[in-house]
């Protein structure tokens, strides 16, 4: 398999492991709506933010969408489309070292992207997917890098998005499109169909439109001979209940019913698409049956499926006004936010991606959130279908996070007047989010737990580092028992006021008495109990006999 190499790769391949875990603090003043809605906007370097969120959300995200810098070299936008921003320059110098001075534009971009993709993968559920917007500048490098991080076998699609109707007409070929590269976490990922609200139906009734699809199997490989279970008669009611539609049943109930077989007139080798077992679960009576009988123009009777379909398969080319970049700008302008952000992604694109990859209670993550289109799309879809999806957004720049992302989400949640016109109110989408900032690292430069760390912070980190799974609930320190995962029960003996000093009286030392009073995980638990504490006075023999594994704080905590 082709591999991708670049200057600085060796320095960043495992850099995601070296990124410190930081505390996350919420700001009530910059939050909006219901703070318990389960949505987050985190301001801070996205690499550090991802590492800090990992203990809580690893393996829980269904869809990741990112819109990273396209690396075109354009630095005139509010959100640099380049890797020459001061933040990235400083990061490259620190991580890559002196070699960073010799990096090309593409080397820098790859160095920036690789550790972030490695962390993002850890957030996805086994059936999760990641979608990345990108232009032709880095699409080739990105695809090779995604093959390395996610696996070539997990490639899903390279979708072309018509983002500019006119394109750059001053060039020989006016570029009118971008790409959306989609990969899955594993082969268990399944994509859904997307809304087809503009579908034109041939048939209509008082319940809406529908299509008729012939139930006779038109595949020449299937016939009465090799699919005998699909060859049987229907019995059609001669009286019409609607237009020329007739109800059908699998049993004859009157002598005047018409027997209907899957025969097209050329022979008796045809069969149905559905078995009798499947049809028994379908609605055949009432005013809106799933199957009806109807005569063809030639007078032949056959059975049809009535399909009220409001979705469609997504195409590998997304074309329409809702996908144009202009639509994103128009929406921000209508929210009186045109000056706050350049080139926002169109809401329609994000709604399509989220519809395609999630269900109504899934979690969506965007670590290059920009103006917050992803969060807006989640709120919009929830309002549209009654879903309870949640989002996590990460934005590096504080002025963008406060003046663009948070402001836009707040307006969408509370409602606003379109273009400032009170006569054109836009309905509130509801929901809410917490605005958060990255705090101090969990561990200081000496490897000790930082003085600002409290019990719930350390408990969440310890549980994740021990089990690889996020803590399913918040603990308050009233109980030394944190939780169980598979064959492990995890305990934490920690006193923030006495950290770094092992004192039995402070309760941060595993003593024989403390061991005897450890809460039992459950009556039927048969696994190992892992106890984190500042010290231990229990003999190794007794620990082993009690099924206890002792780990000393902070030295045996991963990431310290």
Coordinates of C-alpha atoms in Angstrom, one line a residue:
X1 CA 0.0 0.0 0.0
X2 CA 1.4 3.5 -0.8
X3 CA 2.5 5.4 2.2
X4 CA 2.9 9.1 2.9
X5 CA 6.1 10.6 4.3
X6 CA 7.1 14.2 5.0
X7 CA 9.6 16.2 6.9
X8 CA 8.6 16.3 10.6
X9 CA 6.5 13.1 10.5
X10 CA 8.6 11.2 13.0
X11 CA 8.1 14.1 15.5
X12 CA 4.3 14.0 15.3
X13 CA 3.5 10.3 14.8
X14 CA 3.1 9.8 18.6
X15 CA 2.7 13.4 19.6
X16 CA -1.0 12.9 20.5
X17 CA 0.2 10.7 23.4
X18 CA 2.3 13.5 24.8
X19 CA -0.4 16.2 24.8
X20 CA -1.3 17.1 28.4
X21 CA -4.7 16.5 29.8
X22 CA -6.2 19.8 30.8
X23 CA -9.1 20.7 33.0
X24 CA -12.2 22.1 31.3
X25 CA -14.0 25.0 33.0
X26 CA -17.4 26.3 31.9
X27 CA -18.4 29.9 31.6
X28 CA -22.1 30.5 32.4
X29 CA -22.1 34.0 31.0
X30 CA -21.1 32.8 27.5
X31 CA -23.4 29.8 27.6
X32 CA -26.9 29.9 26.1
X33 CA -30.2 28.2 26.4
X34 CA -30.5 25.1 28.5
X35 CA -27.0 24.4 30.0
X36 CA -28.0 20.8 30.6
X37 CA -28.9 20.1 26.9
X38 CA -25.7 18.1 26.6
X39 CA -23.9 20.4 24.1
X40 CA -20.5 21.9 24.4
X41 CA -18.5 24.7 22.8
X42 CA -14.9 24.5 24.0
X43 CA -12.5 27.3 23.3
X44 CA -8.8 26.4 23.1
X45 CA -6.2 24.6 21.0
X46 CA -8.1 21.7 19.4
X47 CA -5.4 19.2 20.0
X48 CA -5.4 19.9 23.7
X49 CA -9.1 20.2 23.8
X50 CA -9.5 16.8 22.2
X51 CA -7.1 15.2 24.6
X52 CA -9.0 16.7 27.5
X53 CA -12.4 15.6 26.3
X54 CA -11.2 12.1 25.5
X55 CA -11.8 10.7 29.1
X56 CA -15.5 11.7 28.8
X57 CA -16.3 11.0 25.2
X58 CA -14.0 8.2 23.9
X59 CA -16.0 5.8 21.7
X60 CA -19.2 7.8 22.0
X61 CA -19.3 10.0 18.9
X62 CA -21.3 8.8 15.9
X63 CA -20.2 11.5 13.5
X64 CA -17.2 13.8 13.3
X65 CA -17.2 16.6 10.8
X66 CA -14.2 18.9 10.4
X67 CA -13.4 21.8 8.0
X68 CA -9.6 22.2 8.5
X69 CA -7.6 24.9 6.8
X70 CA -7.4 24.2 3.0
X71 CA -3.8 25.4 3.0
X72 CA -4.3 27.6 0.0
X73 CA -1.9 30.2 1.3
X74 CA -4.7 32.8 1.8
X75 CA -4.1 34.5 5.2
X76 CA -6.5 37.4 4.6
X77 CA -9.5 35.8 6.1
X78 CA -10.7 36.0 9.7
X79 CA -10.0 32.3 10.0
X80 CA -6.6 31.7 8.4
X81 CA -6.8 29.2 5.5
X82 CA -3.2 28.5 6.2
X83 CA -0.8 26.8 8.6
X84 CA 1.1 30.1 9.1
X85 CA -1.0 31.4 12.0
X86 CA 1.1 32.3 15.1
X87 CA -0.5 29.5 17.1
X88 CA 0.5 26.8 14.6
X89 CA 4.0 28.3 14.0
X90 CA 4.6 28.2 17.8
X91 CA 3.3 24.6 18.0
X92 CA 5.5 23.4 15.1
X93 CA 8.6 25.0 16.6
X94 CA 7.9 23.3 19.9
X95 CA 7.0 19.8 18.6
X96 CA 9.1 19.4 15.5
X97 CA 12.1 21.5 16.7
X98 CA 14.7 23.1 14.5
X99 CA 13.6 21.0 11.5
X100 CA 10.4 23.0 11.4
X101 CA 12.4 25.9 9.8
X102 CA 12.8 23.7 6.7
X103 CA 9.2 22.6 6.4
X104 CA 7.3 23.3 3.2
X105 CA 3.6 24.5 3.4
X106 CA 2.5 20.9 2.8
X107 CA 4.9 19.5 5.5
X108 CA 3.4 22.0 8.0
X109 CA -0.1 21.1 7.1
X110 CA 0.6 17.4 7.5
X111 CA 2.3 17.9 10.8
X112 CA -0.7 19.8 12.1
X113 CA -3.3 17.3 10.9
X114 CA -1.8 14.0 11.8
X115 CA -2.0 14.0 15.6
X116 CA -5.4 15.6 15.5
X117 CA -6.7 12.8 13.3
X118 CA -5.1 10.2 15.6
X119 CA -7.1 11.7 18.5
X120 CA -10.3 12.1 16.6
X121 CA -10.3 8.4 15.7
X122 CA -10.5 7.6 19.4
X123 CA -13.7 9.5 19.8
X124 CA -15.7 7.5 17.2
X125 CA -18.0 4.6 18.0
X126 CA -17.3 1.4 16.1
X127 CA -20.1 2.3 13.7
X128 CA -19.1 6.0 13.5
X129 CA -17.9 8.0 10.5
X130 CA -15.7 11.1 9.9
X131 CA -16.3 13.6 7.1
X132 CA -13.7 16.2 6.2
X133 CA -14.2 19.1 3.8
X134 CA -11.1 19.8 1.8
X135 CA -10.1 21.3 -1.6
X136 CA -7.8 20.0 -4.3
X137 CA -4.7 21.5 -2.6
X138 CA -4.5 18.8 0.0
X139 CA -7.0 16.1 -1.1
X140 CA -4.3 13.8 -2.3
X141 CA -2.2 14.0 0.9
X142 CA -5.3 13.8 3.1
X143 CA -6.5 10.6 1.5
X144 CA -3.1 8.9 2.0
X145 CA -3.0 10.1 5.6
X146 CA -6.6 8.9 6.3
X147 CA -5.7 5.5 4.8
X148 CA -2.9 5.3 7.4
X149 CA -4.9 6.5 10.4
X150 CA -8.3 5.0 9.7
X151 CA -7.4 2.2 7.3
X152 CA -7.8 2.0 3.5
X153 CA -10.6 -0.6 4.1
X154 CA -12.6 2.0 5.9
X155 CA -12.8 4.5 3.0
X156 CA -16.4 5.3 2.3
X157 CA -16.6 8.0 -0.3
X158 CA -15.0 11.1 -1.9
X159 CA -18.0 13.3 -2.4
X160 CA -17.9 16.2 -4.7
X161 CA -19.7 19.3 -3.4
X162 CA -20.6 22.0 -6.0
X163 CA -19.8 24.9 -3.7
X164 CA -19.5 27.8 -6.2
X165 CA -21.8 28.0 -9.2
X166 CA -19.6 30.3 -11.2
X167 CA -16.1 29.4 -10.0
X168 CA -13.0 31.3 -10.5
X169 CA -13.8 32.5 -14.0
X170 CA -10.4 34.2 -14.5
X171 CA -8.7 30.8 -14.6
X172 CA -8.6 28.5 -17.6
X173 CA -10.8 26.0 -15.8
X174 CA -13.2 27.6 -13.3
X175 CA -13.1 25.5 -10.2
X176 CA -16.7 25.1 -8.9
X177 CA -16.3 22.3 -6.4
X178 CA -14.8 21.1 -3.1
X179 CA -14.5 17.6 -1.6
X180 CA -16.0 15.9 1.4
X181 CA -13.9 12.8 2.2
X182 CA -15.7 10.2 4.3
X183 CA -14.2 7.3 6.3
X184 CA -15.7 5.0 8.9
X185 CA -14.2 3.7 12.2
X186 CA -14.9 0.1 11.1
X187 CA -16.9 -2.0 8.7
X188 CA -19.9 -1.9 11.1
X189 CA -20.8 1.7 10.1
X190 CA -24.0 2.2 8.2
X191 CA -25.1 5.3 6.4
X192 CA -28.8 6.4 6.3
X193 CA -30.8 8.0 3.5
X194 CA -31.3 11.8 3.5
X195 CA -34.5 13.8 3.4
X196 CA -36.2 14.3 0.1
X197 CA -38.7 17.0 0.9
X198 CA -38.9 18.2 -2.7
X199 CA -39.8 14.8 -4.1
X200 CA -42.5 14.8 -6.8
X201 CA -45.0 11.9 -6.5
X202 CA -47.0 10.4 -9.3
X203 CA -49.9 9.4 -6.9
X204 CA -51.5 11.4 -4.2
X205 CA -54.2 11.0 -1.6
X206 CA -55.3 12.9 1.5
X207 CA -52.2 11.5 3.3
X208 CA -49.7 12.8 0.8
X209 CA -47.8 11.5 -2.1
X210 CA -46.7 7.9 -2.8
X211 CA -45.1 5.8 -5.5
X212 CA -46.2 2.4 -6.9
X213 CA -43.5 -0.2 -7.3
X214 CA -44.3 -3.5 -8.9
X215 CA -44.0 -6.5 -6.5
X216 CA -43.1 -8.9 -9.3
X217 CA -39.4 -9.6 -9.3
X218 CA -37.8 -8.3 -12.5
X219 CA -34.4 -9.8 -11.8
X220 CA -33.9 -12.6 -14.4
X221 CA -31.7 -14.6 -12.0
X222 CA -34.7 -15.2 -9.7
X223 CA -37.6 -17.4 -10.8
X224 CA -40.2 -19.9 -9.7
X225 CA -37.7 -22.7 -10.0
X226 CA -34.9 -21.3 -7.7
X227 CA -37.2 -19.2 -5.5
X228 CA -40.3 -21.4 -5.0
X229 CA -41.1 -19.6 -1.7
X230 CA -41.7 -16.4 -3.7
X231 CA -44.3 -17.9 -6.0
X232 CA -47.8 -17.9 -4.6
X233 CA -51.1 -16.2 -5.5
X234 CA -52.7 -13.0 -4.1
X235 CA -56.4 -12.5 -4.1
X236 CA -57.6 -9.2 -5.4
X237 CA -60.9 -7.6 -4.4
X238 CA -62.8 -6.7 -7.6
X239 CA -64.2 -3.5 -6.1
X240 CA -61.9 -0.5 -6.2
X241 CA -61.3 1.4 -2.9
X242 CA -59.4 4.3 -4.5
X243 CA -59.1 5.1 -8.2
X244 CA -58.1 1.8 -9.9
X245 CA -56.5 0.4 -6.7
X246 CA -57.8 -2.9 -5.3
X247 CA -57.1 -4.4 -1.9
X248 CA -55.4 -7.8 -1.8
X249 CA -55.1 -10.7 0.6
X250 CA -53.2 -14.0 0.8
X251 CA -56.3 -16.0 1.4
X252 CA -59.5 -16.2 -0.8
X253 CA -62.4 -14.8 1.2
X254 CA -65.0 -14.7 -1.6
X255 CA -65.7 -16.4 -4.9
X256 CA -65.5 -13.2 -6.9
X257 CA -61.9 -12.4 -5.9
X258 CA -59.4 -12.4 -8.7
X259 CA -56.4 -14.7 -8.4
X260 CA -53.1 -12.9 -9.2
X261 CA -49.8 -14.7 -9.8
X262 CA -46.4 -13.0 -10.6
X263 CA -46.8 -13.7 -14.4
X264 CA -45.9 -11.1 -17.0
X265 CA -47.7 -12.9 -19.9
X266 CA -44.6 -14.5 -21.4
X267 CA -44.6 -17.5 -19.1
X268 CA -45.1 -18.7 -15.5
X269 CA -41.5 -18.6 -14.3
X270 CA -41.7 -15.2 -12.5
X271 CA -41.8 -14.7 -8.7
X272 CA -42.5 -12.0 -6.2
X273 CA -39.9 -9.8 -4.4
X274 CA -41.3 -10.6 -1.0
X275 CA -42.1 -13.9 0.7
X276 CA -45.5 -14.7 2.4
X277 CA -43.8 -14.5 5.8
X278 CA -42.7 -10.9 5.1
X279 CA -46.1 -9.9 3.6
X280 CA -47.9 -11.1 6.7
X281 CA -46.3 -8.3 8.6
X282 CA -47.5 -5.7 6.1
X283 CA -50.7 -3.8 6.2
X284 CA -53.2 -5.2 3.6
X285 CA -56.5 -3.8 4.9
X286 CA -57.8 -0.3 5.7
X287 CA -57.6 2.9 3.7
X288 CA -53.8 3.0 3.4
X289 CA -52.6 -0.6 2.6
X290 CA -49.0 -1.3 1.8
X291 CA -49.9 -3.5 -1.2
X292 CA -52.6 -3.2 -3.8
X293 CA -53.6 -4.9 -7.1
X294 CA -54.0 -3.0 -10.3
X295 CA -54.4 -3.9 -14.0
X296 CA -51.8 -3.0 -16.5
X297 CA -52.7 -1.3 -19.8
X298 CA -52.8 -4.8 -21.4
X299 CA -55.4 -5.9 -18.9
X300 CA -53.0 -8.1 -16.8
X301 CA -53.5 -8.1 -13.1
X302 CA -50.4 -7.6 -10.9
X303 CA -49.6 -6.5 -7.3
X304 CA -47.9 -3.2 -6.4
X305 CA -46.2 -1.8 -3.4
X306 CA -47.4 1.6 -2.2
X307 CA -44.3 3.5 -1.0
X308 CA -44.6 6.8 0.9
X309 CA -40.9 7.6 0.7
X310 CA -39.6 10.9 2.0
X311 CA -35.9 10.0 1.8
X312 CA -33.4 9.2 -0.9
X313 CA -29.8 7.9 -1.2
X314 CA -27.1 10.6 -1.1
X315 CA -25.2 11.0 -4.3
X316 CA -21.5 11.2 -4.8
X317 CA -22.0 14.7 -6.2
X318 CA -23.9 17.1 -4.0
X319 CA -25.4 19.8 -6.2
X320 CA -28.0 22.4 -5.2
X321 CA -28.4 25.9 -3.8
X322 CA -28.3 24.6 -0.3
X323 CA -24.7 23.4 -0.8
X324 CA -23.3 26.6 -2.2
X325 CA -20.9 28.6 0.0
X326 CA -23.0 31.6 -0.8
X327 CA -25.8 30.0 1.2
X328 CA -23.6 30.0 4.3
X329 CA -22.8 33.7 3.8
X330 CA -26.4 34.6 3.2
X331 CA -27.5 32.9 6.4
X332 CA -24.9 34.7 8.5
X333 CA -25.9 38.0 6.9
X334 CA -29.5 37.4 7.8
X335 CA -28.3 36.9 11.4
X336 CA -26.5 40.3 11.2
X337 CA -23.2 38.5 11.5
X338 CA -21.6 39.0 8.1
X339 CA -18.6 40.8 9.6
X340 CA -17.9 38.2 12.2
X341 CA -16.8 35.3 9.9
X342 CA -15.7 34.8 6.3
X343 CA -16.8 31.9 4.2
X344 CA -19.0 29.9 6.6
X345 CA -20.0 26.4 5.5
X346 CA -23.6 26.2 4.2
X347 CA -26.1 24.8 6.7
X348 CA -27.5 22.4 4.0
X349 CA -24.2 20.6 3.7
X350 CA -23.9 19.9 7.4
X351 CA -27.5 18.8 7.7
X352 CA -27.0 16.3 4.8
X353 CA -23.8 14.9 6.5
X354 CA -25.5 14.6 9.9
X355 CA -28.6 13.0 8.4
X356 CA -26.5 10.6 6.4
X357 CA -24.5 9.4 9.4
X358 CA -26.6 9.7 12.6
X359 CA -29.8 8.9 14.2
X360 CA -31.9 11.0 16.5
X361 CA -30.0 10.6 19.7
X362 CA -26.4 10.5 18.4
X363 CA -23.4 12.7 19.3
X364 CA -21.6 14.9 16.7
X365 CA -18.1 16.4 17.1
X366 CA -16.5 19.3 15.2
X367 CA -13.0 20.3 16.3
X368 CA -12.6 23.0 13.7
X369 CA -15.9 24.6 14.4
X370 CA -15.4 28.2 13.0
X371 CA -18.7 29.9 12.8
X372 CA -20.6 27.0 14.4
X373 CA -22.4 25.7 11.3
X374 CA -22.2 22.1 12.7
X375 CA -23.9 23.1 16.0
X376 CA -26.5 25.1 14.1
X377 CA -27.3 22.1 11.9
X378 CA -27.7 19.8 14.9
X379 CA -30.2 22.3 16.5
X380 CA -32.0 22.7 13.2
X381 CA -32.4 18.9 12.6
X382 CA -33.6 18.4 16.2
X383 CA -36.3 21.0 15.7
X384 CA -37.2 19.4 12.4
X385 CA -37.6 15.8 13.4
X386 CA -37.9 16.0 17.2
X387 CA -34.4 14.4 17.7
X388 CA -32.1 14.7 20.7
X389 CA -28.7 14.8 19.0
X390 CA -25.9 16.6 20.8
X391 CA -22.8 18.4 19.6
X392 CA -19.3 19.2 20.8
X393 CA -17.6 22.1 19.1
X394 CA -14.0 23.2 19.5
X395 CA -12.7 26.5 18.3
X396 CA -9.1 27.7 18.8
X397 CA -9.4 31.4 18.5
X398 CA -11.1 33.2 21.4
X399 CA -12.5 36.1 19.4
X400 CA -14.1 33.7 16.9
X401 CA -15.5 31.4 19.7
X402 CA -17.1 34.4 21.4
X403 CA -18.0 36.8 18.6
X404 CA -19.0 34.2 16.0
X405 CA -19.6 30.6 17.2
X406 CA -21.2 31.4 20.6
X407 CA -23.2 34.3 19.2
X408 CA -24.5 32.4 16.3
X409 CA -25.6 29.4 18.4
X410 CA -27.3 31.8 20.9
X411 CA -29.2 33.4 18.1
X412 CA -30.3 30.1 16.7
X413 CA -31.4 28.9 20.1
X414 CA -33.3 32.0 21.1
X415 CA -34.5 33.1 17.6
X416 CA -33.8 36.3 15.8
X417 CA -35.2 38.8 13.3
X418 CA -34.1 38.0 9.8
X419 CA -31.9 40.9 8.5
X420 CA -32.9 42.8 11.6
X421 CA -36.5 43.1 10.4
X422 CA -39.0 42.7 13.2
X423 CA -41.6 41.7 10.6
X424 CA -39.5 38.6 9.8
X425 CA -38.9 36.7 13.0
X426 CA -37.0 33.4 12.8
X427 CA -38.4 30.7 15.1
X428 CA -36.2 29.7 18.0
X429 CA -34.7 26.2 17.6
X430 CA -34.4 25.7 21.3
X431 CA -31.8 23.6 23.1
X432 CA -28.6 25.1 24.6
X433 CA -24.9 24.7 25.2
X434 CA -22.2 25.2 27.7
X435 CA -19.3 27.5 26.8
X436 CA -16.0 26.1 28.1
X437 CA -12.3 27.0 28.3
X438 CA -9.3 24.8 28.8
X439 CA -7.7 25.2 32.2
X440 CA -4.5 24.1 33.7
X441 CA -2.9 20.7 32.9
X442 CA -4.0 17.8 35.1
X443 CA -0.3 17.3 35.9
X444 CA 2.3 20.0 36.5
X445 CA 5.8 20.1 35.0
X446 CA 7.1 17.9 37.8
X447 CA 4.6 15.2 37.1
X448 CA 2.6 15.9 40.2
X449 CA -1.2 16.5 40.2
X450 CA -1.8 20.2 39.8
X451 CA -3.1 22.0 42.8
X452 CA -6.3 23.1 41.1
X453 CA -7.5 19.5 40.4
X454 CA -10.5 18.3 42.4
X455 CA -11.8 14.8 42.9
X456 CA -14.3 14.5 40.0
X457 CA -11.6 15.7 37.5
X458 CA -9.1 13.1 38.7
X459 CA -11.7 10.4 39.0
X460 CA -12.8 10.8 35.3
X461 CA -9.2 10.7 34.2
X462 CA -8.2 7.7 36.3
X463 CA -11.2 5.7 35.2
X464 CA -10.5 6.4 31.5
X465 CA -6.7 5.7 31.8
X466 CA -7.4 2.4 33.6
X467 CA -10.3 1.1 31.5
X468 CA -10.1 2.9 28.2
X469 CA -13.8 3.8 28.7
X470 CA -15.2 7.2 29.9
X471 CA -16.8 7.4 33.3
X472 CA -20.5 7.0 32.6
X473 CA -21.5 9.4 35.4
X474 CA -20.0 12.1 37.6
X475 CA -18.7 11.3 41.0
X476 CA -18.4 13.7 43.9
X477 CA -15.8 12.0 46.2
X478 CA -18.3 10.9 48.8
X479 CA -17.4 7.3 47.9
X480 CA -14.0 5.9 47.1
X481 CA -15.6 3.6 44.5
X482 CA -15.6 5.2 41.1
X483 CA -17.1 2.5 38.9
X484 CA -16.7 -0.8 37.0
X485 CA -15.9 -1.7 33.5
X486 CA -15.9 -5.3 32.4
X487 CA -13.6 -7.2 34.9
X488 CA -12.3 -4.1 36.7
X489 CA -13.6 -2.1 39.6
X490 CA -11.8 1.2 40.1
X491 CA -11.3 3.1 43.4
X492 CA -9.7 6.5 44.1
X493 CA -8.3 7.6 47.5
X494 CA -7.6 11.2 46.9
X495 CA -7.7 14.3 49.1
X496 CA -7.1 17.5 47.1
X497 CA -6.0 19.4 50.2
X498 CA -3.3 16.8 51.0
X499 CA -2.2 15.8 47.5
X500 CA 1.5 14.9 47.2
X501 CA 1.6 14.0 50.9
X502 CA 0.6 10.4 51.9
X503 CA -1.3 10.7 55.2
X504 CA -3.4 8.0 56.6
X505 CA -5.6 10.5 58.4
X506 CA -6.3 12.3 55.1
X507 CA -7.8 9.2 53.6
X508 CA -5.4 9.1 50.7
X509 CA -3.5 6.0 51.8
X510 CA -4.6 2.4 51.3
X511 CA -4.3 1.0 54.8
X512 CA -5.6 -2.4 56.1
X513 CA -8.5 -0.6 57.6
X514 CA -9.3 1.3 54.4
X515 CA -9.0 -2.0 52.5
X516 CA -11.5 -3.7 54.8
X517 CA -14.0 -0.8 54.3
X518 CA -13.7 -0.5 50.5
X519 CA -17.3 -0.5 49.1
X520 CA -18.2 -3.6 47.2
X521 CA -18.9 -3.0 43.4
X522 CA -21.7 -5.5 43.4
X523 CA -22.6 -8.8 45.1
X524 CA -21.7 -10.8 42.0
X525 CA -18.5 -9.0 41.0
X526 CA -15.6 -11.4 40.4
X527 CA -13.0 -9.2 38.7
X528 CA -10.0 -7.3 40.0
X529 CA -10.2 -4.2 42.1
X530 CA -7.8 -1.4 41.2
X531 CA -7.1 1.2 43.9
X532 CA -5.4 4.5 43.2
X533 CA -3.9 6.2 46.2
X534 CA -1.0 8.3 47.4
X535 CA 0.5 5.5 49.4
X536 CA -0.1 1.9 50.6
X537 CA 0.6 0.1 53.9
X538 CA -1.0 -3.2 53.0
X539 CA 1.4 -6.1 52.3
X540 CA 1.7 -7.5 48.8
X541 CA 0.5 -10.9 50.0
X542 CA -2.8 -9.4 51.4
X543 CA -3.3 -7.3 48.3
X544 CA -3.0 -10.4 46.1
X545 CA -5.3 -12.4 48.4
X546 CA -7.9 -9.7 48.3
X547 CA -7.8 -9.3 44.5
X548 CA -6.4 -5.8 44.8
X549 CA -4.0 -4.0 42.4
X550 CA -2.5 -0.9 44.0
X551 CA -1.4 2.0 41.8
X552 CA 0.3 5.0 43.3
X553 CA -0.7 8.6 42.5
X554 CA 0.6 10.3 40.5
X555 CA 3.3 8.0 39.1
X556 CA 1.1 5.2 37.9
X557 CA -1.5 7.4 36.3
X558 CA -1.3 7.4 32.5
X559 CA -0.4 10.8 31.2
X560 CA 1.5 11.9 34.3

